[in-house]
PDB file of C-alpha atoms and ligand atoms in Angstrom:
ATOM      1  CA  MET Z   1     -10.322 -54.968 -27.954  1.00 90.00           C
ATOM      2  CA  ASN Z   2     -11.040 -56.910 -24.765  1.00 97.00           C
ATOM      3  CA  ASP Z   3     -11.275 -60.710 -24.687  1.00 97.00           C
ATOM      4  CA  VAL Z   4     -15.046 -60.832 -24.204  1.00 98.00           C
ATOM      5  CA  LEU Z   5     -15.701 -58.695 -27.285  1.00 97.00           C
ATOM      6  CA  LYS Z   6     -13.146 -60.614 -29.301  1.00 96.00           C
ATOM      7  CA  ASN Z   7     -14.880 -63.859 -28.325  1.00 97.00           C
ATOM      8  CA  ILE Z   8     -18.280 -62.509 -29.394  1.00 97.00           C
ATOM      9  CA  PHE Z   9     -16.952 -61.171 -32.685  1.00 95.00           C
ATOM     10  CA  THR Z  10     -15.128 -64.382 -33.661  1.00 95.00           C
ATOM     11  CA  ARG Z  11     -17.712 -67.056 -32.711  1.00 97.00           C
ATOM     12  CA  ARG Z  12     -19.060 -68.889 -35.755  1.00 96.00           C
ATOM     13  CA  SER Z  13     -21.367 -71.846 -36.182  1.00 97.00           C
ATOM     14  CA  VAL Z  14     -19.443 -75.087 -36.702  1.00 97.00           C
ATOM     15  CA  ARG Z  15     -20.954 -77.720 -38.990  1.00 97.00           C
ATOM     16  CA  LYS Z  16     -18.298 -80.431 -38.997  1.00 97.00           C
ATOM     17  CA  PHE Z  17     -17.131 -81.868 -35.699  1.00 98.00           C
ATOM     18  CA  SER Z  18     -14.444 -84.364 -34.786  1.00 98.00           C
ATOM     19  CA  ALA Z  19     -15.401 -87.249 -32.500  1.00 95.00           C
ATOM     20  CA  LYS Z  20     -12.802 -86.097 -29.939  1.00 97.00           C
ATOM     21  CA  PRO Z  21     -14.524 -86.050 -26.548  1.00 97.00           C
ATOM     22  CA  ILE Z  22     -14.867 -82.777 -24.646  1.00 98.00           C
ATOM     23  CA  PRO Z  23     -13.097 -83.008 -21.251  1.00 98.00           C
ATOM     24  CA  GLU Z  24     -15.588 -83.082 -18.398  1.00 98.00           C
ATOM     25  CA  ASP Z  25     -14.452 -79.833 -16.772  1.00 98.00           C
ATOM     26  CA  ILE Z  26     -14.731 -77.955 -20.063  1.00 98.00           C
ATOM     27  CA  LEU Z  27     -18.181 -79.370 -20.779  1.00 98.00           C
ATOM     28  CA  ASN Z  28     -19.284 -78.481 -17.255  1.00 98.00           C
ATOM     29  CA  ASP Z  29     -18.141 -74.883 -17.746  1.00 98.00           C
ATOM     30  CA  ILE Z  30     -20.122 -74.681 -20.999  1.00 98.00           C
ATOM     31  CA  ILE Z  31     -23.241 -76.070 -19.327  1.00 98.00           C
ATOM     32  CA  THR Z  32     -22.829 -73.782 -16.323  1.00 98.00           C
ATOM     33  CA  ALA Z  33     -22.590 -70.787 -18.659  1.00 98.00           C
ATOM     34  CA  GLY Z  34     -25.989 -71.871 -20.013  1.00 98.00           C
ATOM     35  CA  LEU Z  35     -27.414 -72.052 -16.518  1.00 98.00           C
ATOM     36  CA  TYR Z  36     -26.243 -68.471 -15.864  1.00 98.00           C
ATOM     37  CA  ALA Z  37     -28.405 -67.121 -18.705  1.00 98.00           C
ATOM     38  CA  PRO Z  38     -30.970 -64.464 -17.923  1.00 98.00           C
ATOM     39  CA  SER Z  39     -34.611 -65.522 -17.891  1.00 98.00           C
ATOM     40  CA  ALA Z  40     -37.896 -63.674 -17.567  1.00 98.00           C
ATOM     41  CA  MET Z  41     -38.500 -62.973 -13.861  1.00 97.00           C
ATOM     42  CA  ASN Z  42     -35.570 -65.273 -13.096  1.00 98.00           C
ATOM     43  CA  THR Z  43     -37.797 -68.269 -13.780  1.00 98.00           C
ATOM     44  CA  GLN Z  44     -34.931 -70.430 -15.067  1.00 98.00           C
ATOM     45  CA  PRO Z  45     -37.542 -72.746 -16.594  1.00 98.00           C
ATOM     46  CA  TRP Z  46     -35.152 -74.900 -18.582  1.00 98.00           C
ATOM     47  CA  GLN Z  47     -33.906 -78.431 -18.461  1.00 98.00           C
ATOM     48  CA  LEU Z  48     -30.609 -79.069 -20.245  1.00 98.00           C
ATOM     49  CA  THR Z  49     -30.396 -82.688 -21.365  1.00 98.00           C
ATOM     50  CA  VAL Z  50     -26.845 -83.502 -22.341  1.00 98.00           C
ATOM     51  CA  VAL Z  51     -26.747 -86.486 -24.687  1.00 98.00           C
ATOM     52  CA  LYS Z  52     -23.438 -88.186 -25.446  1.00 98.00           C
ATOM     53  CA  ASN Z  53     -24.836 -91.675 -26.043  1.00 98.00           C
ATOM     54  CA  GLU Z  54     -24.119 -92.515 -29.680  1.00 98.00           C
ATOM     55  CA  ASP Z  55     -26.950 -95.020 -29.995  1.00 98.00           C
ATOM     56  CA  MET Z  56     -29.462 -92.446 -28.775  1.00 98.00           C
ATOM     57  CA  LEU Z  57     -28.048 -89.727 -31.042  1.00 98.00           C
ATOM     58  CA  VAL Z  58     -28.383 -91.957 -34.101  1.00 98.00           C
ATOM     59  CA  ARG Z  59     -31.932 -92.924 -33.142  1.00 98.00           C
ATOM     60  CA  LEU Z  60     -32.767 -89.256 -32.630  1.00 98.00           C
ATOM     61  CA  GLN Z  61     -31.283 -88.383 -36.011  1.00 98.00           C
ATOM     62  CA  LYS Z  62     -33.337 -91.109 -37.689  1.00 98.00           C
ATOM     63  CA  SER Z  63     -36.576 -90.174 -35.954  1.00 98.00           C
ATOM     64  CA  ILE Z  64     -36.146 -86.485 -36.864  1.00 98.00           C
ATOM     65  CA  SER Z  65     -35.316 -87.473 -40.431  1.00 98.00           C
ATOM     66  CA  LYS Z  66     -38.528 -89.510 -40.635  1.00 98.00           C
ATOM     67  CA  ALA Z  67     -40.738 -87.007 -38.808  1.00 98.00           C
ATOM     68  CA  LEU Z  68     -39.661 -84.105 -41.014  1.00 98.00           C
ATOM     69  CA  ASP Z  69     -39.323 -86.157 -44.190  1.00 98.00           C
ATOM     70  CA  ARG Z  70     -35.684 -85.174 -44.549  1.00 98.00           C
ATOM     71  CA  PRO Z  71     -33.947 -88.363 -45.745  1.00 97.00           C
ATOM     72  CA  ASP Z  72     -30.487 -86.782 -45.624  1.00 96.00           C
ATOM     73  CA  TYR Z  73     -30.813 -85.312 -42.151  1.00 97.00           C
ATOM     74  CA  HIS Z  74     -27.367 -85.191 -40.546  1.00 96.00           C
ATOM     75  CA  ARG Z  75     -26.282 -86.697 -37.235  1.00 98.00           C
ATOM     76  CA  PHE Z  76     -25.868 -83.256 -35.720  1.00 98.00           C
ATOM     77  CA  TYR Z  77     -22.789 -82.680 -37.860  1.00 98.00           C
ATOM     78  CA  GLY Z  78     -20.963 -85.460 -35.998  1.00 98.00           C
ATOM     79  CA  ALA Z  79     -20.914 -83.584 -32.681  1.00 98.00           C
ATOM     80  CA  PRO Z  80     -19.966 -85.745 -29.687  1.00 98.00           C
ATOM     81  CA  VAL Z  81     -22.309 -83.771 -27.413  1.00 98.00           C
ATOM     82  CA  PHE Z  82     -25.880 -82.720 -28.125  1.00 98.00           C
ATOM     83  CA  ILE Z  83     -27.666 -80.526 -25.595  1.00 98.00           C
ATOM     84  CA  ILE Z  84     -31.455 -80.448 -25.789  1.00 98.00           C
ATOM     85  CA  VAL Z  85     -32.871 -77.365 -24.079  1.00 98.00           C
ATOM     86  CA  THR Z  86     -36.504 -77.800 -23.057  1.00 98.00           C
ATOM     87  CA  VAL Z  87     -39.009 -75.647 -21.199  1.00 98.00           C
ATOM     88  CA  PRO Z  88     -42.570 -76.177 -19.952  1.00 98.00           C
ATOM     89  CA  GLY Z  89     -45.025 -75.856 -22.855  1.00 98.00           C
ATOM     90  CA  ASP Z  90     -47.221 -73.389 -20.979  1.00 98.00           C
ATOM     91  CA  TYR Z  91     -44.360 -70.992 -20.164  1.00 98.00           C
ATOM     92  CA  ARG Z  92     -44.721 -67.778 -22.159  1.00 97.00           C
ATOM     93  CA  HIS Z  93     -41.044 -66.868 -22.469  1.00 98.00           C
ATOM     94  CA  GLY Z  94     -39.713 -70.298 -23.372  1.00 98.00           C
ATOM     95  CA  ALA Z  95     -38.314 -69.398 -26.782  1.00 98.00           C
ATOM     96  CA  VAL Z  96     -36.420 -66.322 -25.680  1.00 98.00           C
ATOM     97  CA  ASP Z  97     -35.093 -67.880 -22.485  1.00 98.00           C
ATOM     98  CA  THR Z  98     -33.885 -70.847 -24.540  1.00 98.00           C
ATOM     99  CA  ALA Z  99     -32.071 -68.501 -26.898  1.00 98.00           C
ATOM    100  CA  CYS Z 100     -30.278 -66.898 -23.947  1.00 98.00           C
ATOM    101  CA  VAL Z 101     -29.154 -70.309 -22.668  1.00 98.00           C
ATOM    102  CA  LEU Z 102     -27.922 -71.382 -26.072  1.00 98.00           C
ATOM    103  CA  GLU Z 103     -26.010 -68.194 -26.826  1.00 98.00           C
ATOM    104  CA  ASN Z 104     -24.335 -68.295 -23.408  1.00 98.00           C
ATOM    105  CA  MET Z 105     -23.202 -71.850 -24.139  1.00 98.00           C
ATOM    106  CA  PHE Z 106     -22.030 -71.000 -27.663  1.00 98.00           C
ATOM    107  CA  LEU Z 107     -19.910 -68.123 -26.400  1.00 98.00           C
ATOM    108  CA  ALA Z 108     -18.520 -70.117 -23.472  1.00 98.00           C
ATOM    109  CA  ALA Z 109     -17.648 -72.987 -25.811  1.00 98.00           C
ATOM    110  CA  HIS Z 110     -15.883 -70.674 -28.244  1.00 98.00           C
ATOM    111  CA  SER Z 111     -13.867 -69.084 -25.436  1.00 98.00           C
ATOM    112  CA  LEU Z 112     -12.680 -72.593 -24.505  1.00 98.00           C
ATOM    113  CA  GLY Z 113     -11.728 -73.576 -28.060  1.00 98.00           C
ATOM    114  CA  VAL Z 114     -14.862 -75.695 -28.571  1.00 98.00           C
ATOM    115  CA  GLY Z 115     -17.185 -75.338 -31.555  1.00 98.00           C
ATOM    116  CA  SER Z 116     -20.971 -75.226 -31.522  1.00 98.00           C
ATOM    117  CA  VAL Z 117     -24.073 -74.677 -33.581  1.00 98.00           C
ATOM    118  CA  TRP Z 118     -27.775 -74.216 -32.935  1.00 98.00           C
ATOM    119  CA  ILE Z 119     -29.862 -77.207 -34.059  1.00 98.00           C
ATOM    120  CA  ASN Z 120     -33.477 -76.247 -34.642  1.00 98.00           C
ATOM    121  CA  GLN Z 121     -35.302 -79.304 -35.959  1.00 98.00           C
ATOM    122  CA  ILE Z 122     -36.632 -80.810 -32.724  1.00 98.00           C
ATOM    123  CA  ARG Z 123     -38.723 -77.649 -32.420  1.00 98.00           C
ATOM    124  CA  ASP Z 124     -40.761 -78.905 -35.373  1.00 98.00           C
ATOM    125  CA  CYS Z 125     -41.226 -82.503 -34.245  1.00 98.00           C
ATOM    126  CA  TYR Z 126     -40.976 -82.823 -30.434  1.00 98.00           C
ATOM    127  CA  ASP Z 127     -44.510 -84.217 -30.330  1.00 95.00           C
ATOM    128  CA  ASN Z 128     -43.934 -86.776 -33.061  1.00 98.00           C
ATOM    129  CA  ALA Z 129     -44.419 -90.118 -31.278  1.00 98.00           C
ATOM    130  CA  ASP Z 130     -40.976 -91.543 -32.153  1.00 98.00           C
ATOM    131  CA  VAL Z 131     -39.135 -88.336 -31.279  1.00 98.00           C
ATOM    132  CA  ARG Z 132     -41.098 -87.898 -28.051  1.00 98.00           C
ATOM    133  CA  ALA Z 133     -40.336 -91.490 -27.030  1.00 98.00           C
ATOM    134  CA  ILE Z 134     -36.610 -90.742 -27.232  1.00 98.00           C
ATOM    135  CA  LEU Z 135     -37.007 -87.456 -25.370  1.00 98.00           C
ATOM    136  CA  THR Z 136     -38.902 -89.321 -22.639  1.00 98.00           C
ATOM    137  CA  GLU Z 137     -36.206 -92.003 -22.515  1.00 98.00           C
ATOM    138  CA  ALA Z 138     -33.681 -89.178 -22.060  1.00 98.00           C
ATOM    139  CA  GLY Z 139     -35.607 -87.924 -19.032  1.00 98.00           C
ATOM    140  CA  ILE Z 140     -37.359 -84.917 -20.562  1.00 98.00           C
ATOM    141  CA  PRO Z 141     -40.730 -84.234 -18.898  1.00 98.00           C
ATOM    142  CA  GLU Z 142     -43.810 -84.824 -21.062  1.00 98.00           C
ATOM    143  CA  ASN Z 143     -44.975 -81.223 -20.568  1.00 98.00           C
ATOM    144  CA  HIS Z 144     -41.681 -79.829 -21.896  1.00 98.00           C
ATOM    145  CA  ILE Z 145     -41.258 -78.515 -25.406  1.00 98.00           C
ATOM    146  CA  CYS Z 146     -38.106 -77.600 -27.304  1.00 98.00           C
ATOM    147  CA  PHE Z 147     -37.136 -74.367 -29.052  1.00 98.00           C
ATOM    148  CA  GLY Z 148     -33.537 -75.229 -29.795  1.00 98.00           C
ATOM    149  CA  CYS Z 149     -30.593 -77.524 -29.183  1.00 98.00           C
ATOM    150  CA  ALA Z 150     -26.821 -77.199 -29.281  1.00 98.00           C
ATOM    151  CA  ALA Z 151     -24.382 -79.463 -31.093  1.00 98.00           C
ATOM    152  CA  ILE Z 152     -21.040 -79.110 -29.342  1.00 98.00           C
ATOM    153  CA  GLY Z 153     -17.578 -80.445 -30.065  1.00 98.00           C
ATOM    154  CA  TYR Z 154     -14.161 -79.726 -31.513  1.00 98.00           C
ATOM    155  CA  ALA Z 155     -14.308 -78.337 -35.037  1.00 98.00           C
ATOM    156  CA  ASP Z 156     -13.061 -80.607 -37.783  1.00 96.00           C
ATOM    157  CA  CYS Z 157     -12.965 -77.704 -40.244  1.00 93.00           C
ATOM    158  CA  GLU Z 158     -11.883 -74.104 -40.500  1.00 91.00           C
ATOM    159  CA  LEU Z 159     -14.293 -71.699 -38.851  1.00 86.00           C
ATOM    160  CA  PRO Z 160     -16.474 -69.973 -41.448  1.00 83.00           C
ATOM    161  CA  ALA Z 161     -15.139 -66.599 -42.521  1.00 84.00           C
ATOM    162  CA  ASP Z 162     -16.290 -63.366 -40.966  1.00 86.00           C
ATOM    163  CA  ARG Z 163     -19.754 -62.485 -42.130  1.00 84.00           C
ATOM    164  CA  GLU Z 164     -21.587 -59.385 -43.126  1.00 90.00           C
ATOM    165  CA  ASN Z 165     -23.775 -57.957 -40.359  1.00 93.00           C
ATOM    166  CA  LYS Z 166     -27.144 -57.148 -41.885  1.00 95.00           C
ATOM    167  CA  GLY Z 167     -28.992 -55.987 -38.773  1.00 96.00           C
ATOM    168  CA  ILE Z 168     -30.169 -52.402 -38.753  1.00 97.00           C
ATOM    169  CA  VAL Z 169     -28.853 -50.014 -36.102  1.00 97.00           C
ATOM    170  CA  LYS Z 170     -30.369 -46.561 -35.722  1.00 97.00           C
ATOM    171  CA  PHE Z 171     -29.160 -43.985 -33.255  1.00 98.00           C
ATOM    172  CA  VAL Z 172     -31.663 -41.404 -32.093  1.00 98.00           C
ATOM    173  CA  ASP Z 173     -29.848 -38.582 -30.322  1.00 95.00           C
TER     174      ASP Z 173
HETATM  175  C1  LIG K   1     -33.114 -69.754 -34.246  1.00 74.06           C
HETATM  176  C2  LIG K   1     -31.911 -70.336 -34.938  1.00 74.06           C
HETATM  177  C3  LIG K   1     -32.013 -71.563 -35.571  1.00 74.06           C
HETATM  178  C4  LIG K   1     -30.894 -72.119 -36.203  1.00 74.06           C
HETATM  179  N1  LIG K   1     -30.984 -73.385 -36.710  1.00 74.06           N
HETATM  180  C5  LIG K   1     -29.902 -73.963 -37.261  1.00 74.06           C
HETATM  181  C6  LIG K   1     -29.952 -75.314 -37.702  1.00 74.06           C
HETATM  182  O1  LIG K   1     -30.938 -76.017 -37.538  1.00 74.06           O
HETATM  183  N2  LIG K   1     -28.839 -75.825 -38.281  1.00 74.06           N
HETATM  184  C7  LIG K   1     -27.704 -75.083 -38.459  1.00 74.06           C
HETATM  185  O2  LIG K   1     -26.742 -75.598 -39.024  1.00 74.06           O
HETATM  186  N3  LIG K   1     -27.614 -73.811 -38.027  1.00 74.06           N
HETATM  187  C8  LIG K   1     -28.673 -73.234 -37.415  1.00 74.06           C
HETATM  188  N4  LIG K   1     -28.592 -71.965 -36.911  1.00 74.06           N
HETATM  189  C9  LIG K   1     -27.327 -71.215 -37.033  1.00 74.06           C
HETATM  190  C10 LIG K   1     -27.422 -70.070 -38.027  1.00 74.06           C
HETATM  191  O3  LIG K   1     -27.537 -70.580 -39.337  1.00 74.06           O
HETATM  192  C11 LIG K   1     -26.179 -69.174 -37.873  1.00 74.06           C
HETATM  193  O4  LIG K   1     -26.135 -68.644 -36.578  1.00 74.06           O
HETATM  194  C12 LIG K   1     -26.153 -68.040 -38.878  1.00 74.06           C
HETATM  195  O5  LIG K   1     -26.022 -68.549 -40.190  1.00 74.06           O
HETATM  196  C13 LIG K   1     -25.003 -67.059 -38.622  1.00 74.06           C
HETATM  197  O6  LIG K   1     -23.768 -67.717 -38.667  1.00 74.06           O
HETATM  198  P1  LIG K   1     -22.783 -67.745 -37.398  1.00 74.06           P
HETATM  199  O7  LIG K   1     -23.480 -68.434 -36.265  1.00 74.06           O
HETATM  200  O8  LIG K   1     -21.582 -68.499 -37.885  1.00 74.06           O
HETATM  201  O9  LIG K   1     -22.439 -66.322 -37.054  1.00 74.06           O
HETATM  202  C14 LIG K   1     -29.669 -71.397 -36.248  1.00 74.06           C
HETATM  203  C15 LIG K   1     -29.584 -70.168 -35.597  1.00 74.06           C
HETATM  204  C16 LIG K   1     -30.666 -69.656 -34.915  1.00 74.06           C
HETATM  205  C17 LIG K   1     -30.514 -68.354 -34.153  1.00 74.06           C
END
């Protein structure tokens, strides 16, 4: 099996990260992989906001927790890096383009020995006043919305075991 396939087949979501920082060149490669994602009509509509500031991450955690009434909401599983992918709210393909960016980054991270997981909750509260205030502070345009984020860092756990693939595949010859 070639390395690309092996990387795809062995990537798993990580939900416990160590605080160990990601070296700048490795993080840049992960981000660049995101920027190389396909997008509808090559629009590349995204902004990737890379948050490493602990104070902001804790405030974001707390505001999401409050907005979604989830008292136990985690601090992005302790990840040292949190990447918020946003797109203009009036762009039709925002959700799918975001998914392409995120998957590219997840696979790049895994190939470099770095763990990752999709974080979905900002999708449900980006227009909550407290959450939006933090997004604005982070430099995210007011007309941008969020379909998904990435928590990135070194795993502080074993990778979850291989999983059953439930998707349906039909060949029509
Ligand atoms: C649209 C989407 C939203 C997700 N949201 C979350 C999330 O908020 N928190 C989380 O821990 N995992 C989240 N995940 C990760 C999935 O739970 C995970 O990909 C799935 O269980 C398969 O496991 P694997 O990634 O290890 O193969 C999300 C994945 C997708 C595609």
